[in-house]
XYZ file of C-alpha atoms in Angstrom:
653
model
C 234.179 156.617 74.826
C 233.012 160.224 75.303
C 232.684 160.571 71.525
C 230.408 157.503 71.412
C 228.192 158.788 74.229
C 227.894 162.216 72.623
C 226.908 160.721 69.278
C 224.241 158.603 71.013
C 222.920 161.738 72.717
C 222.624 163.503 69.364
C 220.935 160.524 67.674
C 218.286 160.342 70.416
C 217.791 164.116 70.199
C 217.412 163.901 66.413
C 214.785 161.133 66.674
C 212.757 163.121 69.223
C 212.882 166.325 67.174
C 211.893 164.565 63.944
C 208.973 162.895 65.734
C 207.669 166.226 67.079
C 208.216 167.925 63.707
C 206.181 165.263 61.906
C 203.361 165.538 64.437
C 203.378 169.326 64.360
C 203.549 169.716 60.584
C 200.989 166.968 59.981
C 198.164 168.385 62.066
C 195.793 171.161 61.006
C 196.724 174.636 62.112
C 194.743 177.490 63.609
C 197.245 179.908 62.070
C 197.793 181.654 65.373
C 200.889 183.394 66.752
C 201.744 180.646 69.203
C 202.041 178.098 66.405
C 204.532 180.351 64.592
C 206.610 180.773 67.744
C 206.657 177.010 68.311
C 207.736 176.453 64.698
C 210.674 178.826 65.256
C 211.511 176.974 68.466
C 211.686 173.672 66.583
C 213.872 175.240 63.897
C 216.275 176.519 66.552
C 216.252 173.089 68.227
C 217.457 171.561 64.960
C 220.055 174.330 64.621
C 221.261 173.718 68.186
C 221.419 169.991 67.481
C 223.557 170.521 64.397
C 225.821 172.828 66.378
C 226.197 170.151 69.045
C 227.057 167.569 66.382
C 229.599 170.011 64.976
C 231.040 170.474 68.491
C 231.400 166.703 68.919
C 233.182 166.453 65.595
C 235.296 169.457 66.521
C 236.448 167.843 69.775
C 237.647 164.780 67.890
C 239.005 166.563 64.806
C 240.116 169.909 66.197
C 243.631 169.454 64.844
C 242.558 169.177 61.216
C 239.586 171.586 61.090
C 240.172 175.220 60.086
C 240.246 177.610 63.043
C 237.670 179.885 61.384
C 235.195 176.998 61.081
C 235.717 175.964 64.707
C 235.196 179.489 65.978
C 232.128 180.043 63.773
C 230.528 176.762 64.940
C 231.103 177.661 68.589
C 229.643 181.148 68.248
C 226.587 179.861 66.341
C 226.018 177.276 69.051
C 226.030 179.967 71.747
C 223.655 182.142 69.678
C 221.249 179.200 69.182
C 221.077 178.649 72.962
C 220.333 182.333 73.625
C 217.798 182.285 70.775
C 215.984 179.340 72.360
C 215.787 181.177 75.690
C 214.423 184.228 73.859
C 211.711 182.137 72.128
C 210.699 180.629 75.475
C 210.196 184.214 76.680
C 208.147 185.074 73.567
C 206.044 181.946 74.071
C 205.478 182.981 77.693
C 204.298 186.437 76.598
C 201.884 184.912 74.070
C 200.496 182.560 76.708
C 200.280 185.308 79.316
C 198.450 187.886 77.234
C 196.790 185.566 74.697
C 197.795 188.021 71.991
C 200.683 189.252 69.880
C 203.742 188.968 72.122
C 205.113 192.357 71.067
C 202.005 194.485 70.684
C 203.128 196.308 73.819
C 206.021 198.670 73.053
C 207.944 197.848 76.230
C 208.329 194.240 75.086
C 210.703 195.404 72.326
C 213.250 195.846 75.107
C 213.681 192.050 75.007
C 214.664 192.304 71.347
C 217.364 194.731 72.430
C 218.662 192.185 74.974
C 218.772 189.542 72.232
C 220.446 191.830 69.690
C 223.111 193.051 72.152
C 223.802 189.492 73.273
C 224.250 188.271 69.695
C 226.567 191.174 68.845
C 228.729 190.531 71.914
C 228.858 186.778 71.291
C 229.994 187.441 67.714
C 232.685 189.921 68.731
C 233.991 188.871 72.150
C 236.869 186.358 72.201
C 236.307 182.669 72.866
C 239.045 180.811 74.714
C 239.488 177.268 73.516
C 241.148 174.313 75.191
C 241.352 171.887 72.349
C 241.555 168.819 74.501
C 238.478 169.533 76.633
C 236.349 171.546 74.196
C 235.117 174.905 75.454
C 236.845 176.639 78.256
C 235.569 179.802 79.870
C 235.743 182.961 77.811
C 233.954 186.337 77.472
C 231.604 185.121 74.707
C 230.606 182.100 76.807
C 229.984 184.314 79.811
C 227.824 186.593 77.684
C 225.729 183.658 76.425
C 225.279 182.363 79.977
C 224.222 185.773 81.323
C 221.793 186.490 78.465
C 220.189 183.034 78.758
C 219.703 183.366 82.519
C 218.253 186.891 82.184
C 215.744 185.834 79.516
C 214.689 182.751 81.502
C 214.298 184.773 84.711
C 212.077 187.265 82.849
C 209.982 184.345 81.569
C 209.575 183.019 85.099
C 208.684 186.499 86.287
C 205.786 186.663 83.827
C 204.639 183.168 84.787
C 204.595 183.862 88.518
C 203.534 187.524 88.556
C 201.111 188.075 85.670
C 200.625 184.584 84.283
C 197.147 184.032 85.726
C 195.803 183.469 82.186
C 198.115 180.515 81.699
C 196.553 177.133 82.605
C 198.531 175.181 85.238
C 199.887 172.531 82.834
C 201.120 175.221 80.437
C 202.655 177.200 83.287
C 204.488 174.075 84.428
C 205.868 173.449 80.935
C 207.311 176.975 80.729
C 208.882 176.688 84.184
C 210.352 173.315 83.205
C 211.874 174.903 80.100
C 213.939 177.213 82.301
C 214.951 174.371 84.618
C 216.120 172.225 81.678
C 218.105 175.094 80.178
C 219.842 175.962 83.404
C 220.372 172.316 84.389
C 221.857 171.220 81.066
C 223.925 174.390 80.824
C 225.381 173.850 84.298
C 226.241 170.210 83.581
C 227.873 171.147 80.317
C 229.946 173.858 82.001
C 231.430 171.483 84.561
C 231.704 168.539 82.154
C 232.667 170.351 79.000
C 233.305 167.228 76.953
C 229.638 166.134 77.324
C 227.287 167.688 74.731
C 223.865 167.210 76.364
C 222.233 170.588 75.751
C 220.539 169.556 72.493
C 219.268 166.322 74.079
C 217.760 168.260 76.974
C 216.196 170.786 74.591
C 214.751 167.964 72.456
C 213.144 166.287 75.465
C 211.812 169.686 76.506
C 210.381 170.267 73.015
C 208.472 166.964 73.185
C 207.069 167.887 76.584
C 206.133 171.404 75.480
C 204.403 170.018 72.391
C 202.280 167.710 74.534
C 201.456 170.457 77.055
C 201.321 173.574 74.907
C 200.651 172.447 71.354
C 198.591 169.362 72.092
C 196.202 169.028 69.129
C 193.624 167.123 71.185
C 192.971 170.237 73.248
C 191.396 172.083 70.328
C 189.897 169.253 68.268
C 186.408 167.777 68.475
C 187.282 164.118 67.937
C 183.761 163.005 67.034
C 183.678 165.299 63.975
C 187.432 165.829 63.464
C 187.075 169.626 63.414
C 188.152 172.394 65.759
C 186.109 172.878 68.943
C 184.749 176.097 70.462
C 187.868 176.683 72.604
C 189.866 176.707 69.385
C 187.496 179.328 67.967
C 188.080 181.639 70.933
C 191.859 181.278 70.638
C 191.726 181.763 66.860
C 189.557 184.876 67.079
C 191.659 186.450 69.844
C 194.791 185.992 67.777
C 193.152 187.461 64.666
C 191.935 190.474 66.610
C 195.272 191.002 68.345
C 196.813 191.451 64.891
C 194.038 193.889 63.909
C 192.780 191.447 61.290
C 189.045 191.154 60.680
C 187.285 187.933 59.810
C 183.787 187.166 58.495
C 181.796 184.631 60.500
C 178.865 182.366 59.692
C 177.112 180.412 62.460
C 174.904 177.444 61.514
C 172.728 175.801 64.195
C 170.357 172.847 63.752
C 167.200 173.929 65.539
C 165.477 170.568 66.066
C 168.553 168.437 66.653
C 167.194 166.892 69.858
C 164.016 165.914 67.990
C 166.082 164.320 65.198
C 168.164 162.423 67.752
C 165.112 161.203 69.672
C 163.217 160.063 66.552
C 166.026 158.659 64.391
C 168.591 157.629 66.997
C 171.972 158.914 68.171
C 173.921 157.318 65.285
C 171.749 158.952 62.624
C 171.876 162.378 64.248
C 175.658 162.125 64.613
C 175.944 161.165 60.943
C 173.859 164.213 60.052
C 176.329 166.413 61.962
C 179.259 164.793 60.157
C 177.719 165.422 56.751
C 176.932 169.037 57.594
C 180.465 169.521 58.948
C 182.003 168.010 55.805
C 179.820 170.191 53.583
C 180.774 173.376 55.451
C 184.481 172.551 55.191
C 184.225 171.929 51.451
C 181.895 174.835 50.614
C 183.210 177.532 52.870
C 186.927 177.442 52.215
C 187.474 178.640 55.778
C 188.081 177.311 59.273
C 185.147 175.332 60.704
C 184.580 175.161 64.475
C 181.978 173.303 66.489
C 179.651 175.472 68.540
C 177.646 173.506 71.083
C 176.015 170.147 70.429
C 174.327 171.073 67.150
C 176.048 174.167 65.810
C 179.047 175.263 63.775
C 180.948 178.516 63.235
C 182.762 179.087 59.936
C 185.508 181.721 59.774
C 186.338 183.382 56.438
C 189.642 185.242 56.376
C 188.988 186.429 52.830
C 185.519 187.900 52.613
C 185.193 188.983 48.972
C 182.487 186.404 48.262
C 181.268 185.924 51.820
C 177.577 186.765 51.255
C 177.448 184.640 48.080
C 178.979 181.683 49.936
C 176.531 182.075 52.815
C 173.668 182.120 50.295
C 174.909 178.828 48.822
C 175.049 177.353 52.332
C 171.476 178.517 52.969
C 170.253 176.940 49.747
C 171.955 173.612 50.455
C 170.723 173.490 54.032
C 167.188 174.139 52.770
C 167.330 170.971 50.670
C 166.699 167.391 51.781
C 169.625 165.598 53.434
C 169.985 161.864 52.823
C 171.632 160.194 55.801
C 172.720 156.569 55.843
C 171.686 154.675 58.976
C 171.808 150.887 59.456
C 172.103 150.289 55.689
C 169.046 152.481 55.115
C 168.836 155.958 53.640
C 166.788 158.392 55.735
C 165.664 161.665 54.209
C 165.785 164.535 56.686
C 164.898 168.187 56.445
C 167.555 170.431 57.981
C 165.753 173.046 60.042
C 168.701 175.305 60.761
C 169.259 178.930 61.718
C 172.088 180.895 60.096
C 173.761 184.050 61.399
C 176.079 185.904 59.007
C 178.512 188.415 60.509
C 180.452 190.197 57.722
C 183.911 191.548 58.474
C 182.727 194.939 57.228
C 180.467 195.157 60.314
C 183.440 194.826 62.639
C 185.442 197.787 63.836
C 188.883 198.461 62.392
C 190.283 197.344 65.755
C 188.066 194.340 66.502
C 187.646 193.039 70.032
C 187.335 189.252 70.258
C 185.127 189.113 73.361
C 182.780 191.733 71.950
C 182.483 189.830 68.654
C 181.784 186.575 70.492
C 179.065 188.248 72.580
C 177.403 189.723 69.489
C 177.544 186.437 67.595
C 176.217 184.340 70.480
C 173.454 186.876 71.129
C 172.115 186.539 67.587
C 172.579 182.758 67.595
C 170.364 182.508 70.703
C 167.901 185.068 69.387
C 167.413 183.290 66.056
C 167.396 179.822 67.602
C 164.524 180.784 69.926
C 162.640 182.817 67.325
C 159.769 181.717 65.103
C 160.101 184.717 62.799
C 162.894 183.479 60.561
C 165.972 181.326 60.054
C 168.536 183.885 58.835
C 170.109 187.089 60.147
C 172.814 189.121 58.462
C 174.192 191.437 61.112
C 173.766 195.028 59.949
C 173.828 198.420 61.671
C 170.340 197.971 63.116
C 171.216 194.534 64.491
C 174.472 195.864 65.924
C 172.567 198.668 67.654
C 170.355 196.058 69.320
C 173.384 193.998 70.304
C 175.111 197.080 71.726
C 172.010 197.771 73.818
C 172.193 194.232 75.198
C 175.909 194.618 75.960
C 175.145 197.894 77.718
C 172.590 196.063 79.858
C 175.166 193.400 80.710
C 177.515 196.123 81.900
C 174.663 197.824 83.755
C 173.890 194.629 85.657
C 177.379 194.585 87.165
C 177.177 195.763 90.790
C 173.613 197.071 90.280
C 172.541 195.955 93.766
C 175.652 197.264 95.528
C 175.313 200.631 93.809
C 171.580 200.923 94.670
C 170.473 201.197 91.047
C 167.628 198.719 91.517
C 164.135 200.098 92.127
C 160.672 198.578 92.447
C 157.626 200.251 90.910
C 154.036 199.177 91.405
C 151.148 198.994 88.929
C 147.564 198.586 90.207
C 145.405 195.856 88.687
C 141.823 196.969 88.115
C 138.886 194.732 89.011
C 136.702 195.914 86.123
C 133.246 194.819 87.280
C 133.853 195.926 90.889
C 135.343 199.291 89.856
C 138.209 198.989 92.325
C 141.803 197.841 92.696
C 142.561 194.964 95.047
C 145.952 193.909 93.635
C 149.194 195.576 92.647
C 152.083 194.092 90.700
C 155.680 194.762 91.723
C 157.827 195.623 88.711
C 161.606 195.715 88.818
C 163.416 198.695 87.312
C 167.193 198.998 86.807
C 169.086 202.210 86.060
C 172.474 202.468 84.395
C 175.363 204.623 85.600
C 173.799 207.654 83.838
C 170.549 207.195 85.788
C 168.646 205.996 82.697
C 166.061 203.278 83.281
C 166.687 200.211 81.119
C 164.090 198.485 78.961
C 162.788 195.413 80.824
C 162.022 193.610 77.552
C 165.802 193.379 77.048
C 166.964 193.509 80.657
C 165.035 190.490 81.989
C 166.155 188.033 79.243
C 169.775 189.157 79.618
C 169.605 188.842 83.414
C 168.151 185.347 83.011
C 170.871 184.299 80.581
C 173.772 185.358 82.782
C 172.144 184.355 86.088
C 171.878 187.885 87.520
C 168.101 187.482 87.786
C 168.508 185.403 90.958
C 170.358 188.132 92.886
C 168.119 190.851 91.414
C 165.000 188.894 92.335
C 166.001 188.561 95.989
C 167.041 192.233 96.203
C 163.763 193.378 94.612
C 161.739 191.146 96.938
C 163.467 192.722 99.938
C 162.328 196.149 98.715
C 158.773 194.857 98.247
C 158.712 193.369 101.759
C 160.037 196.637 103.219
C 157.289 198.541 101.379
C 154.553 196.170 102.578
C 155.847 196.327 106.167
C 155.886 200.139 106.264
C 152.567 200.891 104.502
C 148.997 199.949 105.308
C 147.939 198.538 101.944
C 144.538 197.401 103.204
C 143.656 201.008 103.929
C 143.625 201.643 100.171
C 141.952 198.330 99.320
C 145.006 196.292 98.316
C 144.956 192.693 99.531
C 147.529 191.078 97.244
C 150.967 192.068 95.967
C 151.929 190.181 92.806
C 155.610 189.280 92.395
C 157.106 187.742 89.233
C 159.355 184.691 89.470
C 161.490 183.810 86.427
C 162.152 180.269 85.250
C 165.732 180.473 86.558
C 164.559 181.562 90.007
C 162.062 178.703 90.173
C 164.820 176.170 89.544
C 166.802 177.359 92.583
C 166.759 174.672 95.231
C 166.473 177.129 98.142
C 164.150 179.692 96.526
C 161.207 179.153 98.884
C 163.301 179.111 102.069
C 165.135 182.274 100.960
C 161.864 184.133 100.228
C 160.379 182.995 103.551
C 163.555 184.186 105.309
C 163.210 187.647 103.689
C 159.515 187.835 104.672
C 160.440 186.927 108.242
C 163.092 189.620 108.306
C 160.394 192.280 107.758
C 157.601 190.527 109.626
C 155.434 190.183 106.490
C 152.905 187.358 106.022
C 153.215 185.138 102.934
C 149.438 185.472 102.507
C 150.018 188.991 101.144
C 151.874 187.689 98.112
C 150.742 186.243 94.821
C 153.685 184.752 92.947
C 153.357 184.856 89.174
C 155.126 182.326 86.945
C 154.991 182.322 83.166
C 153.218 179.679 81.161
C 156.592 178.417 79.931
C 157.865 178.041 83.496
C 154.718 176.178 84.537
C 155.003 173.781 81.612
C 158.391 172.528 82.878
C 156.900 171.609 86.255
C 160.238 170.401 87.619
C 160.755 168.870 91.030
C 162.397 172.070 92.320
C 159.459 174.184 91.101
C 156.866 171.928 92.726
C 158.790 171.827 96.004
C 159.206 175.610 96.086
C 155.529 176.124 95.259
C 154.291 173.716 97.907
C 156.531 175.291 100.549
C 155.294 178.828 99.796
C 151.646 177.781 99.448
C 151.852 176.088 102.853
C 152.825 179.515 104.253
C 149.701 181.097 102.715
C 151.077 182.426 99.407
C 149.177 182.182 96.136
C 150.501 181.110 92.714
C 149.067 182.075 89.334
C 150.077 181.649 85.693
C 151.138 184.878 83.997
C 151.719 185.540 80.289
C 149.128 182.906 79.378
C 148.487 182.142 75.706
C 152.074 182.202 74.425
C 152.599 178.425 74.649
C 150.563 175.237 74.680
C 150.147 174.001 78.225
C 148.334 171.022 79.672
C 144.986 172.216 81.176
C 145.638 169.947 84.156
C 148.731 172.038 84.958
C 146.611 175.192 84.823
C 144.115 174.001 87.406
C 146.862 172.711 89.714
C 148.910 175.938 89.698
C 146.352 178.699 89.028
C 143.328 177.467 90.897
C 141.254 180.597 90.380
C 143.205 183.227 88.415
C 145.064 183.422 85.073
C 146.585 186.455 83.342
C 146.676 186.683 79.555
C 150.035 187.906 78.283
C 150.661 191.099 76.329
C 151.431 189.101 73.172
C 148.060 187.366 73.405
C 146.205 190.654 73.931
C 148.056 192.389 71.099
C 147.590 189.330 68.881
C 143.837 189.386 69.412
C 143.605 192.942 68.122
C 146.206 192.553 65.341
C 144.629 189.381 63.981
C 147.453 186.919 64.757
C 145.186 185.374 67.432
C 141.744 184.565 66.036
C 138.770 186.150 67.774
C 136.897 182.843 67.747
C 139.683 180.964 69.517
C 139.952 183.760 72.114
C 136.217 183.582 72.824
C 136.406 179.795 73.221
C 139.420 180.151 75.534
C 137.652 182.713 77.739
C 134.437 180.645 77.935
C 136.443 177.545 78.880
C 138.286 179.352 81.662
C 135.026 180.854 82.970
C 133.431 177.389 83.039
C 136.403 176.279 85.155
C 135.560 179.211 87.469
C 138.937 180.799 86.801
C 139.159 184.587 86.920
C 140.750 185.972 83.763
C 143.179 188.865 83.868
C 144.856 190.695 81.003
C 148.150 192.579 80.809
C 148.966 195.424 78.424
C 145.549 197.078 78.189
C 146.606 200.417 76.738
C 143.633 201.656 74.656
C 139.900 202.204 75.014
C 139.213 199.641 72.277
C 141.152 196.981 74.145
C 139.307 197.794 77.367
C 135.865 197.618 75.741
C 136.488 194.418 73.759
C 138.173 192.555 76.601
C 135.373 193.487 78.977
C 132.873 191.946 76.544
C 134.894 188.709 76.638
C 134.381 188.551 80.411
C 137.942 189.492 81.368
C 137.485 190.956 84.816
C 141.026 191.950 85.853
C 142.904 194.420 83.663
C 146.339 195.939 83.973
C 147.731 198.598 81.673
C 148.730 202.176 81.078
C 145.186 203.164 80.171
C 144.334 202.879 83.882
C 147.553 203.232 85.892
C 151.168 203.467 84.844
C 153.851 201.895 87.073
C 154.768 204.245 89.930
C 156.945 204.315 93.012
C 155.504 203.257 96.359
C 154.755 206.704 97.757
C 153.047 207.855 94.558
C 151.051 204.621 94.525
C 149.702 205.176 98.041
C 148.795 208.799 97.289
C 147.058 207.846 94.031
C 145.054 205.009 95.570
C 144.079 207.197 98.550
C 142.732 209.825 96.147
C 140.840 207.275 94.013
C 139.381 205.702 97.121
C 138.138 209.086 98.326
C 136.710 210.079 94.944
C 135.503 206.625 93.957
C 136.366 205.131 90.596
C 132.918 204.375 89.215
C 132.094 203.599 85.596
C 132.295 207.271 84.613
C 135.807 207.702 86.010
C 136.946 204.509 84.308
C 135.447 205.678 81.039
C 137.304 208.967 81.314
C 140.545 207.149 82.024
C 140.323 204.775 79.088
C 139.671 207.779 76.850
């Protein structure tokens, strides 16, 4: 009867293990450490199962089997159990640190535990009671102690430092220890029942579903790996000090293709691009966002040549089948190539991901080209951006945020009636960061919201403690980014800060870029209306960089618009035609809108812009940005002396 039950246990265990093995071997692999550990675990499960089958046979046929075979089978069974406990510990380390389980030297101590345990199990005596199977003996005790120690260490990592392990994975590892201890205890007290392999098999199925679930890393719509898989893959490559070349392909106008041709056609286009990349690249292909892919090349001998072939194919016409029709589409895609030779000898996964995503965003939003191969110059730019990201951490708490002010000259009145507040951030070495990089980075990671409120507090404190009207200043211009304008409570927060310092909203002129104005979202309109009702003014800054509905202009900037630096520079470099600029200025003047210009840095710019009727100018040729106290002293002096045409002429020289 016991023999029959034991055989049934082993048959069920065999079916479960074969099922998991087929699923595991049949799916695509990321070739990461965890997959290797799981493969070893399955191999040991089969070994343990065979040892259990041998034990069942031994119980029934102990009288006719050679003693050496019986003893060998028993010792191998004990070693397989300890080995499984050791692999659970290794799996826990991989999950905990998301890296090579034994890259830390102290982890080799666990190898010592395993080696000592195996040696003792092989050499200590095993007592045998041939009627009841195993009885207690030194080798059995050693196996029990080693298994418990290894499982307790695993639990220690899970509970103490396992914060990187997702809850369902943590639960699977804890359950592994429970199953081991539970089955081992039952088998000790009922030594004629061989249930350890059945328990381990059930555990293996559960761990496969929780830890090696293929759905977690697969994009089902395209049947390729998703972005989470890319992060895991790259971390494992870097943990083994192995470099990999990367190529990121992003369809720029995917939303336009989807809106004009339909969701089915656009999805088919993605499938064809995905299939082409898998066939052409010879590497792992991962999805990156809704319309992008990342291809990883572990062998990079012909990386640049392969990327060139991808560029050429993407530049051709793509024929996509949709509703029994063939639609010809042009693939407007951006490509970022990141050769392994540009990575350090000890690559850092997070740093590589930041660099890659930075250039993907840069190229996607750029009109200057569709291809970047990351070189030393590009890496220098990326390092500067990463430095700014680090600088933004705790910048407010560490008082590294300052506000400078730049006067805006009313050209035809020869006086300054406005100043613009400009945010400045210093790094830990007290070096002021470049705003052309700092502002976009702060907008991308959301820091601009906190920085904006902190800077506005400094502006309100300055306005409350200085008599600006005494030097002719009636308006303080404050920039609001697109992210700030989307904040639901922006207006109420700014009004609260003004109330804190007893400053009237009528002092402020809030500047929003042309791009921000073109969105005209519900949050933006509500924030604007709330601030305008308090007396604040809104104007469009950086005008001329995008196409914007004239109706939006007149609704937001009722009487004042500032031309952006790119527009001013473009007028003098030839990228903006002089005729179109003249027409633009005449149109704005007919609408009785005052025209301002930013970035006036030379006498030529001053003279030409004045001829166009631009009456408000801001630039280094007149005043550079300065701190509040220097601003007041400078404006006091200019007020006493009087600007006049002669003084202005001297300044622009």
